[in-house]
Coordinates of C-alpha atoms in Angstrom, one line a residue:
Chain U
M1 CA 12.6 -33.8 -32.1
V2 CA 16.2 -33.8 -33.0
L3 CA 16.4 -30.1 -32.5
P4 CA 17.0 -29.8 -28.8
P5 CA 20.4 -31.7 -28.6
V6 CA 21.5 -30.1 -31.9
A7 CA 20.6 -26.7 -30.4
V8 CA 22.5 -27.4 -27.2
V9 CA 25.5 -28.4 -29.2
A10 CA 25.2 -25.3 -31.4
V11 CA 24.8 -22.9 -28.4
F12 CA 27.3 -24.4 -26.1
I13 CA 29.9 -25.7 -28.5
G14 CA 29.5 -24.1 -31.9
F15 CA 29.0 -20.6 -30.6
P16 CA 31.7 -20.6 -27.9
V17 CA 34.2 -22.1 -30.3
G18 CA 33.3 -19.5 -33.0
A19 CA 33.6 -16.7 -30.4
A20 CA 37.0 -18.1 -29.2
I21 CA 38.3 -18.1 -32.8
A22 CA 37.3 -14.5 -33.1
Y23 CA 38.8 -13.6 -29.8
T24 CA 42.2 -15.2 -30.6
L25 CA 42.2 -13.2 -33.8
G26 CA 41.9 -10.0 -31.8
K27 CA 38.1 -9.5 -31.9
T28 CA 37.2 -8.3 -28.3
G29 CA 33.6 -7.3 -28.9
G30 CA 30.2 -9.1 -28.7
P31 CA 30.3 -12.3 -26.6
N32 CA 34.0 -11.7 -25.8
S33 CA 33.5 -8.3 -24.3
T34 CA 33.1 -9.4 -20.7
V35 CA 36.1 -11.7 -20.7
A36 CA 38.1 -9.0 -22.6
L37 CA 37.4 -6.5 -19.7
I38 CA 39.4 -8.5 -17.2
A39 CA 42.0 -10.0 -19.4
Q40 CA 45.7 -9.1 -19.2
R41 CA 48.1 -8.7 -22.1
Q42 CA 45.5 -8.7 -24.8
H43 CA 46.1 -8.3 -28.5
V44 CA 43.3 -6.3 -30.0
A45 CA 42.6 -5.9 -33.7
R46 CA 41.3 -2.4 -34.6
H47 CA 40.6 -3.3 -38.2
G48 CA 40.4 -6.8 -39.6
V49 CA 42.2 -9.5 -37.7
T50 CA 45.6 -9.9 -36.0
L51 CA 47.7 -12.9 -35.5
A52 CA 49.7 -11.2 -32.6
A53 CA 48.2 -13.5 -29.9
Y54 CA 49.3 -16.6 -31.9
R55 CA 52.7 -15.1 -32.5
E56 CA 53.1 -14.4 -28.8
V57 CA 52.0 -17.8 -27.7
L58 CA 54.0 -19.7 -30.3
G59 CA 57.0 -17.5 -29.6
N60 CA 56.9 -18.4 -25.9
S61 CA 59.5 -21.1 -25.4
H62 CA 57.6 -22.6 -22.4
V63 CA 54.5 -23.0 -24.5
R64 CA 56.6 -24.6 -27.3
G65 CA 57.9 -27.1 -24.7
D66 CA 54.3 -27.8 -23.7
L67 CA 53.3 -28.3 -27.3
W68 CA 56.2 -30.7 -27.9
A69 CA 55.4 -32.6 -24.7
T70 CA 51.7 -32.8 -25.8
V71 CA 52.6 -34.2 -29.2
W72 CA 55.0 -36.9 -27.9
V73 CA 52.8 -38.0 -25.0
T74 CA 49.8 -38.2 -27.3
L75 CA 51.6 -40.3 -29.9
L76 CA 53.2 -42.6 -27.4
T77 CA 49.9 -43.1 -25.6
I78 CA 48.2 -43.9 -28.9
G79 CA 50.9 -46.4 -29.8
V80 CA 50.9 -48.2 -26.5
V81 CA 47.1 -48.3 -26.2
V82 CA 46.6 -49.7 -29.7
V83 CA 49.3 -52.4 -29.2
L84 CA 48.0 -53.3 -25.8
S85 CA 44.3 -53.4 -26.9
W86 CA 45.2 -55.6 -29.8
A87 CA 47.3 -57.9 -27.7
I88 CA 44.6 -58.3 -25.0
G89 CA 41.8 -58.4 -27.6
L90 CA 43.6 -61.1 -29.6
Y91 CA 44.5 -63.1 -26.6
V92 CA 40.9 -63.1 -25.4
R93 CA 39.6 -63.9 -28.9
L94 CA 41.8 -66.9 -29.5
S95 CA 42.1 -68.4 -26.1
D96 CA 39.5 -69.4 -23.6
S97 CA 41.7 -70.1 -20.6
W98 CA 41.3 -68.6 -17.1
I99 CA 44.2 -66.4 -18.0
A100 CA 42.3 -64.9 -20.9
R101 CA 39.3 -64.2 -18.7
T102 CA 41.4 -62.7 -16.0
V103 CA 43.1 -60.4 -18.5
S104 CA 39.9 -59.2 -19.9
A105 CA 38.5 -58.5 -16.5
L106 CA 41.6 -56.7 -15.4
S107 CA 41.7 -54.5 -18.5
V108 CA 38.3 -52.9 -17.8
I109 CA 39.0 -52.0 -14.1
P110 CA 39.6 -48.3 -15.0
L111 CA 36.0 -48.0 -16.1
F112 CA 34.9 -48.3 -12.5
I113 CA 37.3 -45.7 -11.1
P114 CA 36.9 -41.9 -11.5
V115 CA 39.8 -40.3 -13.4
V116 CA 40.7 -38.1 -10.4
I117 CA 41.1 -41.1 -8.2
A118 CA 43.0 -43.0 -10.8
S119 CA 45.4 -40.1 -11.3
Y120 CA 46.0 -39.7 -7.6
A121 CA 46.4 -43.5 -7.1
I122 CA 48.9 -43.7 -10.0
L123 CA 50.9 -40.7 -8.6
T124 CA 51.3 -42.4 -5.2
F125 CA 52.1 -45.8 -6.8
Y126 CA 55.0 -44.4 -8.8
A127 CA 56.0 -41.7 -6.3
A128 CA 59.3 -41.4 -4.4
Q129 CA 57.9 -43.7 -1.7
G130 CA 55.5 -45.6 -3.9
F131 CA 55.2 -49.3 -4.7
I132 CA 57.5 -49.3 -7.7
K133 CA 60.3 -47.6 -5.9
T134 CA 59.8 -50.0 -2.9
L135 CA 59.9 -53.0 -5.2
A136 CA 63.0 -51.8 -7.0
Y137 CA 64.7 -51.0 -3.6
Q138 CA 63.8 -54.4 -2.2
A139 CA 65.2 -56.0 -5.4
G140 CA 68.5 -54.2 -4.8
W141 CA 68.0 -51.4 -7.4
H142 CA 68.5 -48.5 -5.1
S143 CA 68.9 -45.8 -7.8
F144 CA 65.6 -46.6 -9.6
P145 CA 64.2 -43.3 -10.9
T146 CA 61.1 -41.7 -9.4
L147 CA 58.4 -41.5 -12.0
G148 CA 55.9 -39.5 -10.1
Y149 CA 55.7 -35.9 -11.2
T150 CA 57.4 -36.7 -14.5
M151 CA 56.0 -37.0 -18.0
W152 CA 56.4 -40.7 -17.7
A153 CA 53.8 -40.7 -14.9
V154 CA 51.5 -38.8 -17.3
V155 CA 52.0 -41.3 -20.1
I156 CA 51.3 -44.2 -17.6
G157 CA 48.2 -42.4 -16.4
E158 CA 46.8 -41.7 -19.9
I159 CA 47.5 -45.4 -20.9
W160 CA 45.7 -46.6 -17.7
V161 CA 42.7 -44.5 -18.4
N162 CA 42.4 -45.4 -22.1
V163 CA 43.0 -49.1 -22.0
P164 CA 39.4 -50.2 -21.3
F165 CA 37.9 -48.4 -24.2
G166 CA 40.6 -49.8 -26.5
V167 CA 40.1 -53.3 -25.3
L168 CA 36.3 -53.1 -25.5
M169 CA 36.5 -51.8 -29.1
M170 CA 39.1 -54.3 -30.2
S171 CA 37.3 -57.3 -28.5
S172 CA 34.0 -56.2 -30.1
G173 CA 35.8 -55.9 -33.5
L174 CA 37.6 -59.2 -33.2
N175 CA 34.5 -61.0 -32.0
A176 CA 32.8 -59.9 -35.2
V177 CA 35.2 -62.0 -37.2
P178 CA 33.5 -65.4 -37.7
N179 CA 35.2 -68.4 -36.3
A180 CA 34.8 -70.2 -39.6
L181 CA 37.0 -67.6 -41.3
I182 CA 39.8 -68.1 -38.8
E183 CA 39.5 -71.9 -39.0
A184 CA 39.5 -71.8 -42.8
A185 CA 42.7 -69.9 -42.8
R186 CA 44.3 -72.2 -40.2
D187 CA 43.1 -75.3 -42.2
S188 CA 44.6 -74.1 -45.4
G189 CA 48.0 -73.9 -43.6
A190 CA 48.3 -70.3 -42.4
S191 CA 50.3 -69.9 -39.2
L192 CA 48.8 -67.9 -36.4
P193 CA 50.8 -64.7 -37.2
R194 CA 49.8 -65.1 -40.8
T195 CA 46.1 -65.5 -39.9
V196 CA 46.3 -62.4 -37.8
R197 CA 48.0 -60.4 -40.5
S198 CA 45.8 -61.5 -43.4
V199 CA 42.5 -62.0 -41.8
L200 CA 42.1 -60.3 -38.5
I201 CA 44.0 -57.0 -39.1
P202 CA 42.3 -56.2 -42.5
M203 CA 38.9 -56.9 -40.9
N204 CA 39.6 -54.6 -38.0
V205 CA 40.9 -51.4 -39.5
I206 CA 37.9 -49.3 -38.4
P207 CA 38.0 -50.3 -34.7
T208 CA 41.8 -49.7 -34.7
V209 CA 41.3 -46.3 -36.1
I210 CA 38.6 -45.5 -33.6
V211 CA 40.8 -46.6 -30.7
A212 CA 43.7 -44.5 -32.0
T213 CA 41.7 -41.3 -32.7
F214 CA 39.7 -41.3 -29.6
T215 CA 42.7 -42.1 -27.4
G216 CA 44.5 -39.2 -29.1
I217 CA 41.7 -36.8 -28.7
Y218 CA 41.3 -37.8 -25.0
V219 CA 44.9 -37.2 -24.3
L220 CA 44.9 -33.8 -26.1
G221 CA 41.9 -32.7 -24.1
S222 CA 43.0 -34.1 -20.7
F223 CA 43.7 -32.0 -17.7
T224 CA 43.2 -34.2 -14.6
V225 CA 45.9 -36.8 -15.4
P226 CA 48.7 -34.4 -16.3
Y227 CA 47.7 -31.9 -13.6
L228 CA 47.9 -34.4 -10.8
T229 CA 50.7 -36.7 -12.0
G230 CA 52.9 -34.5 -14.1
P231 CA 55.7 -32.0 -13.5
S232 CA 55.0 -28.3 -13.2
A233 CA 56.6 -27.5 -16.5
P234 CA 56.7 -28.5 -19.3
N235 CA 53.4 -30.3 -19.1
L236 CA 50.5 -30.9 -21.5
L237 CA 48.8 -27.9 -23.1
G238 CA 45.6 -28.7 -21.2
V239 CA 47.3 -27.9 -17.9
S240 CA 49.0 -24.7 -19.1
M241 CA 45.9 -23.4 -20.8
S242 CA 43.9 -23.6 -17.6
Q243 CA 46.8 -21.9 -15.8
F244 CA 46.8 -19.1 -18.3
F245 CA 43.0 -18.8 -18.0
Q246 CA 42.6 -19.0 -14.2
S247 CA 46.0 -18.1 -12.6
F248 CA 47.6 -15.7 -15.1
N249 CA 44.3 -14.1 -16.1
Q250 CA 45.3 -14.3 -19.8
P251 CA 42.2 -15.9 -21.4
Q252 CA 43.3 -14.9 -25.0
Q253 CA 46.5 -16.8 -24.7
A254 CA 44.6 -19.7 -23.2
E255 CA 42.2 -19.8 -26.0
V256 CA 45.0 -19.7 -28.6
M257 CA 46.3 -22.9 -26.9
A258 CA 42.8 -24.4 -27.1
M259 CA 42.9 -23.6 -30.9
I260 CA 46.3 -25.3 -31.3
V261 CA 44.9 -28.4 -29.5
F262 CA 41.8 -28.3 -31.8
V263 CA 44.0 -28.2 -34.9
L264 CA 45.9 -31.3 -33.6
A265 CA 42.6 -33.0 -32.9
V266 CA 41.2 -32.2 -36.3
G267 CA 44.0 -34.1 -37.9
L268 CA 43.0 -37.2 -35.8
G269 CA 39.3 -36.6 -36.5
A270 CA 39.9 -36.5 -40.2
V271 CA 41.4 -39.9 -40.1
Y272 CA 38.4 -41.2 -38.2
V273 CA 35.9 -39.8 -40.6
W274 CA 37.8 -40.9 -43.6
A275 CA 38.1 -44.5 -42.3
N276 CA 34.3 -44.6 -41.6
M277 CA 33.4 -43.2 -45.0
R278 CA 35.7 -45.7 -46.7
A279 CA 34.1 -48.6 -44.8
A280 CA 30.6 -47.3 -45.6
R281 CA 31.4 -47.1 -49.3
R282 CA 32.8 -50.6 -49.3
A283 CA 29.7 -51.9 -47.5
S284 CA 27.4 -50.3 -50.0
Q285 CA 29.4 -51.8 -52.9
I286 CA 29.0 -55.3 -51.5
S287 CA 25.3 -55.2 -50.8
Chain J
M1 CA 20.1 -80.3 -26.3
S2 CA 21.1 -82.6 -23.5
V3 CA 20.5 -85.6 -25.8
V4 CA 22.9 -84.3 -28.4
E5 CA 25.5 -83.6 -25.7
Q6 CA 25.2 -87.1 -24.4
A7 CA 25.3 -88.6 -27.8
L8 CA 28.7 -87.0 -28.4
P9 CA 31.4 -88.8 -26.5
A10 CA 34.0 -86.6 -24.8
V11 CA 36.8 -86.9 -27.4
R12 CA 38.8 -83.9 -26.2
R13 CA 41.8 -84.9 -24.2
R14 CA 44.4 -82.6 -22.9
P15 CA 47.5 -82.7 -25.2
R16 CA 50.8 -83.5 -23.5
P17 CA 52.6 -80.4 -22.5
T18 CA 55.4 -79.6 -24.8
V19 CA 58.3 -77.2 -24.1
R20 CA 56.6 -74.7 -26.4
S21 CA 53.3 -74.8 -24.7
L22 CA 54.9 -74.5 -21.3
A23 CA 56.9 -71.4 -22.5
T24 CA 53.7 -69.9 -23.8
R25 CA 52.0 -70.4 -20.5
A26 CA 54.9 -69.0 -18.6
V27 CA 54.9 -65.9 -20.8
G28 CA 51.1 -65.7 -20.3
T29 CA 51.4 -65.8 -16.6
V30 CA 54.1 -63.2 -16.5
L31 CA 52.0 -60.9 -18.6
V32 CA 49.0 -61.4 -16.4
V33 CA 51.0 -60.5 -13.3
A34 CA 52.4 -57.4 -15.0
L35 CA 48.9 -56.4 -16.1
L36 CA 47.6 -57.1 -12.6
V37 CA 50.3 -54.8 -11.0
F38 CA 49.7 -52.1 -13.7
M39 CA 45.9 -52.1 -13.5
L40 CA 45.1 -53.0 -9.9
G41 CA 48.3 -52.0 -8.1
P42 CA 47.7 -48.2 -7.8
I43 CA 44.2 -48.8 -6.5
V44 CA 45.3 -51.3 -3.8
W45 CA 48.2 -49.1 -2.8
L46 CA 45.9 -46.2 -2.3
A47 CA 43.4 -48.3 -0.4
L48 CA 46.2 -49.4 2.0
R49 CA 47.1 -45.8 2.5
A50 CA 43.7 -45.0 3.8
F51 CA 44.2 -47.3 6.8
S52 CA 47.9 -46.5 7.4
D53 CA 49.3 -44.7 10.4
V54 CA 53.0 -45.1 10.0
W55 CA 54.4 -46.4 6.7
P56 CA 58.2 -46.2 6.5
Y57 CA 60.0 -46.5 3.2
P58 CA 60.8 -49.0 1.8
R59 CA 58.2 -51.4 3.2
F60 CA 55.5 -53.1 1.3
L61 CA 52.9 -52.6 4.1
P62 CA 52.3 -49.9 6.7
S63 CA 53.9 -50.7 10.1
D64 CA 50.9 -49.2 12.0
W65 CA 47.3 -49.3 11.0
T66 CA 44.5 -46.9 12.0
V67 CA 41.0 -45.7 11.0
K68 CA 41.5 -42.2 12.4
W69 CA 41.6 -40.7 8.9
W70 CA 38.1 -41.9 8.3
H71 CA 37.0 -39.9 11.3
T72 CA 38.9 -36.8 10.0
V73 CA 37.1 -36.9 6.7
F74 CA 33.7 -37.5 8.1
A75 CA 34.1 -34.8 10.7
D76 CA 35.1 -32.2 8.1
K77 CA 32.0 -30.1 7.3
S78 CA 33.3 -28.7 4.0
L79 CA 34.0 -32.2 2.6
G80 CA 30.5 -33.2 3.5
H81 CA 29.2 -30.2 1.6
T82 CA 31.1 -31.3 -1.6
I83 CA 29.6 -34.8 -1.3
K84 CA 26.1 -33.3 -1.0
L85 CA 26.7 -31.0 -4.0
S86 CA 27.9 -33.9 -6.2
F87 CA 24.7 -35.8 -5.5
E88 CA 22.7 -32.7 -6.5
F89 CA 24.4 -32.1 -9.8
A90 CA 24.4 -35.6 -11.1
P91 CA 20.6 -36.2 -11.0
V92 CA 19.9 -32.7 -12.4
V93 CA 22.4 -33.2 -15.3
T94 CA 21.0 -36.7 -16.0
A95 CA 17.4 -35.5 -16.1
V96 CA 18.1 -32.5 -18.3
S97 CA 20.2 -34.6 -20.6
A98 CA 17.4 -37.2 -20.9
V99 CA 14.7 -34.6 -21.6
I100 CA 16.8 -33.1 -24.4
C101 CA 18.2 -36.2 -25.9
L102 CA 15.7 -39.1 -25.7
P103 CA 13.2 -37.6 -28.2
A104 CA 16.1 -37.1 -30.6
A105 CA 17.3 -40.6 -30.1
Y106 CA 13.8 -41.9 -31.0
A107 CA 13.7 -39.7 -34.1
F108 CA 17.2 -40.7 -35.2
S109 CA 16.2 -44.4 -34.9
R110 CA 12.7 -44.3 -36.4
F111 CA 12.5 -41.5 -39.0
S112 CA 14.7 -40.9 -41.9
F113 CA 14.9 -37.2 -42.8
P114 CA 17.3 -35.0 -44.8
G115 CA 20.5 -34.2 -42.9
R116 CA 20.1 -37.1 -40.5
R117 CA 23.6 -38.3 -40.9
T118 CA 25.1 -34.8 -40.8
L119 CA 23.2 -34.1 -37.5
L120 CA 24.4 -37.4 -36.0
V121 CA 28.0 -36.6 -37.0
S122 CA 27.7 -33.1 -35.6
L123 CA 26.4 -34.4 -32.3
F124 CA 29.4 -36.7 -32.4
A125 CA 31.6 -33.7 -32.8
T126 CA 31.0 -32.9 -29.2
N127 CA 33.2 -35.9 -28.5
A128 CA 35.8 -35.0 -31.1
F129 CA 36.7 -31.7 -29.4
P130 CA 39.5 -32.1 -26.8
K131 CA 37.6 -31.5 -23.6
I132 CA 39.8 -28.9 -21.8
G133 CA 40.1 -26.8 -25.0
L134 CA 36.4 -26.8 -25.3
Y135 CA 35.9 -25.9 -21.7
I136 CA 38.2 -22.9 -22.0
S137 CA 36.3 -21.7 -25.1
M138 CA 33.0 -22.1 -23.3
A139 CA 34.3 -20.4 -20.1
G140 CA 35.2 -17.3 -22.2
V141 CA 31.6 -16.9 -23.4
F142 CA 30.1 -18.0 -20.0
Y143 CA 31.5 -14.7 -18.5
S144 CA 29.2 -12.7 -20.9
L145 CA 26.2 -15.0 -20.2
N146 CA 26.7 -14.6 -16.5
L147 CA 27.2 -18.4 -16.1
M148 CA 30.6 -18.4 -14.5
G149 CA 30.4 -19.7 -10.9
T150 CA 26.7 -20.5 -11.2
F151 CA 24.7 -23.8 -10.8
M152 CA 23.4 -23.6 -14.3
G153 CA 26.9 -23.0 -15.7
V154 CA 28.2 -26.2 -14.1
V155 CA 25.1 -28.1 -15.3
F156 CA 25.7 -26.9 -18.9
I157 CA 29.3 -27.8 -18.9
Q158 CA 28.6 -31.3 -17.6
L159 CA 25.6 -31.7 -19.9
I160 CA 27.9 -31.3 -23.0
G161 CA 29.7 -34.5 -22.1
T162 CA 26.6 -36.6 -21.7
I163 CA 24.9 -35.7 -25.0
V164 CA 26.7 -38.3 -27.1
F165 CA 25.8 -41.3 -25.1
M166 CA 22.4 -40.1 -24.2
T167 CA 21.6 -39.9 -27.9
W168 CA 23.5 -42.8 -29.4
I169 CA 22.9 -45.6 -26.9
P170 CA 19.1 -45.0 -26.7
A171 CA 18.9 -44.6 -30.5
A172 CA 20.5 -48.1 -30.8
A173 CA 18.1 -49.4 -28.2
F174 CA 15.1 -48.0 -30.1
S175 CA 16.4 -49.4 -33.4
A176 CA 16.7 -52.9 -31.7
V177 CA 12.9 -52.9 -31.1
P178 CA 11.4 -54.9 -34.0
R179 CA 9.1 -52.8 -36.1
S180 CA 6.8 -55.9 -36.7
L181 CA 5.9 -55.7 -32.9
E182 CA 4.9 -52.1 -33.2
E183 CA 2.9 -52.8 -36.4
A184 CA 1.2 -55.8 -34.8
A185 CA 0.1 -53.5 -31.9
R186 CA -1.1 -50.9 -34.4
D187 CA -3.1 -53.6 -36.3
A188 CA -4.7 -54.6 -33.0
G189 CA -6.0 -51.1 -32.7
A190 CA -3.5 -49.3 -30.4
G191 CA -2.8 -45.6 -31.0
P192 CA 0.7 -44.4 -31.7
L193 CA 1.2 -43.1 -28.1
R194 CA -0.1 -46.4 -26.7
V195 CA 2.3 -48.4 -29.0
F196 CA 5.2 -46.3 -27.8
F197 CA 4.5 -46.6 -24.1
R198 CA 3.4 -50.2 -24.1
I199 CA 5.7 -51.7 -26.7
T200 CA 8.6 -49.5 -27.8
F201 CA 9.6 -47.9 -24.5
P202 CA 9.6 -51.0 -22.3
L203 CA 11.7 -52.9 -24.8
A204 CA 14.2 -50.0 -25.1
A205 CA 14.2 -49.3 -21.4
P206 CA 17.4 -51.2 -20.5
G207 CA 19.4 -49.3 -23.1
I208 CA 18.0 -46.0 -21.8
L209 CA 18.8 -47.0 -18.3
V210 CA 22.4 -47.7 -19.3
A211 CA 22.7 -44.2 -20.9
M212 CA 21.2 -42.6 -17.8
I213 CA 23.6 -44.3 -15.5
L214 CA 26.6 -43.4 -17.7
S215 CA 25.4 -39.8 -17.7
F216 CA 25.0 -39.8 -13.9
L217 CA 28.5 -41.2 -13.5
Y218 CA 29.9 -38.7 -16.1
S219 CA 28.5 -35.8 -14.1
F220 CA 29.5 -37.3 -10.8
D221 CA 33.1 -37.8 -11.9
E222 CA 33.6 -34.7 -14.1
A223 CA 36.3 -32.5 -12.6
Q224 CA 38.0 -30.5 -15.4
G225 CA 35.0 -28.4 -16.6
T226 CA 33.5 -28.1 -13.1
F227 CA 36.8 -26.8 -11.8
L228 CA 37.0 -24.2 -14.5
V229 CA 33.4 -22.9 -14.3
G230 CA 32.1 -23.8 -10.8
I231 CA 35.0 -22.4 -8.7
P232 CA 34.7 -20.9 -6.1
N233 CA 31.0 -21.4 -5.5
Y234 CA 30.4 -24.9 -6.6
I235 CA 33.1 -27.4 -5.6
T236 CA 32.0 -31.0 -6.2
M237 CA 33.7 -34.1 -4.9
P238 CA 36.1 -34.7 -7.8
T239 CA 37.0 -31.0 -7.9
E240 CA 37.7 -31.1 -4.2
M241 CA 40.3 -33.8 -4.9
Y242 CA 42.6 -31.2 -6.6
T243 CA 42.8 -29.2 -3.4
L244 CA 42.8 -32.2 -1.1
V245 CA 45.9 -33.7 -2.8
L246 CA 47.8 -30.5 -2.1
N247 CA 46.5 -29.5 1.3
Y248 CA 45.6 -32.6 3.3
P249 CA 47.6 -35.5 4.6
E250 CA 47.9 -38.3 2.0
Q251 CA 45.8 -40.6 4.1
A252 CA 42.8 -38.3 4.2
A253 CA 43.0 -37.9 0.4
A254 CA 43.1 -41.7 0.2
V255 CA 39.9 -42.0 2.3
F256 CA 38.2 -39.4 0.3
S257 CA 39.2 -41.2 -2.9
I258 CA 37.6 -44.4 -1.7
L259 CA 34.4 -42.6 -0.8
L260 CA 34.3 -40.9 -4.3
A261 CA 34.9 -44.2 -6.0
I262 CA 32.0 -46.1 -4.3
P263 CA 29.1 -44.7 -6.5
S264 CA 31.2 -45.4 -9.6
V265 CA 31.9 -48.9 -8.7
V266 CA 28.4 -49.7 -7.6
L267 CA 26.6 -48.1 -10.6
M268 CA 29.1 -49.4 -13.2
S269 CA 28.7 -52.9 -11.8
L270 CA 25.0 -52.7 -12.5
V271 CA 25.5 -51.8 -16.1
R272 CA 28.7 -53.8 -16.6
K273 CA 27.1 -56.4 -18.9
H274 CA 25.6 -53.8 -21.2
V275 CA 28.7 -51.7 -21.5
M276 CA 30.9 -54.7 -22.2
G277 CA 28.5 -56.4 -24.4
G278 CA 29.5 -54.3 -27.4
R279 CA 26.8 -51.7 -27.1
L280 CA 29.4 -49.0 -26.4
A281 CA 31.6 -50.2 -29.2
E282 CA 28.8 -50.2 -31.7
G283 CA 27.8 -46.7 -30.8
F284 CA 31.1 -45.4 -32.2
Q285 CA 30.6 -46.4 -35.8
I286 CA 28.8 -43.8 -37.9
R287 CA 25.8 -45.3 -39.7

């Protein structure tokens, strides 16, 4: 019964990724033969494998710019999303005011909006004639920078899209901490920051790691947000790899970029698996 | 319950506001306003644009209002076609995904077999690949399989994104059905099929429905992969947004955005409780 989804994943993920690895190493036969027929600027390995495609892509200064942009946008988005999710999650956990309820309702709005719409809305909001510029102008700051079509708009868009997942994960994790535990810490004289540091943070390592890794993987694999809100170059690798694939007709170079993004994601995925394994081991030791 | 409540006199009194509590509230209010602008601002700004005729900078509102852009969008035949196409793909993808994944979800929840955890994790790997990199790899092989620019190609590329929640959420729903209920029905003489359709399935149905709605929305909103594989034959609503943003007046794109967001808002509102009740969060921890 479990075979069908596993087979689908094997056929449509395992197989293409394997073929792509072979293709980037210069193997143009088998499943890659059709794409190799139409490709421009291919590096073909007659015997064994060749790293020429990797050398070309990594030697391209535009691609290196994209890679650097991808790394800093990913790290910045992870940082902001984790902090924001913790702040909102904590506020909602510890306070029961109307403010807390409003905050938690606001933070899940992006779940209801398709990413394409969100990206476009964010672009117009931060554009040259958008709300933020208008607000700054009315407040007397006439030289306020335009964020639309810059990497800042991309960061804002990625944060916007990823906040609901972060808040839901953190709220769920924080709600799992029993009230009695928090009250016990407070009763024995711990301040609120101390309670957060010694009780809530250690008990929520896993949700935090999940938020960080999944946000990171999402940003690495995103196309819509950077394509609609970002500059033409340098932009995230997701945008340039689809340009290489569709517009420049250089699928091999595009797949090399996909491999680079996979490697970056594997780093994040390893942290996730490690944290889960550690938690599972601890749980089995207790019971 | 009411007796107990009456027996306890209302001892809680509002403490007198101190400087510190006032400052906390002020900070809280500022943060709420900032979050409101950040989260809701872009959407409101876009919605206003759909009804604007003339909107000189720097004004907070348009100076002339109109509904003519709605007529423009509704009169455009090609836009109508993309809407129709979106409503064709989403049910097909949801149905295919359900047929493939639901039996697996049941098996993961009810049977323990060698490699269960490995298979669960490998299904999860579909989520751990950065999406656009994965789509590029898939597209390379899709050429050889004659799936580029075909209906089935788009279905497969959208299917990949639905597998994780179509397996994990229903598996959790099946696990939540108490085994004692099933055993009781067995003892009363019901066969295994009857037990499944009269006991297990009805109790797990809400979770399955949530998974199906999420799949439907995923397919409906998916743009990156559809753009890569479906072009030029199959252009769905979110894919059309890419072109619309570049080639149409801003107001027409705003109208189209609102239309595209309606199904998302309606369907997500239906499952809001389940998604926010921690079911999504629980699905992300490997067990």
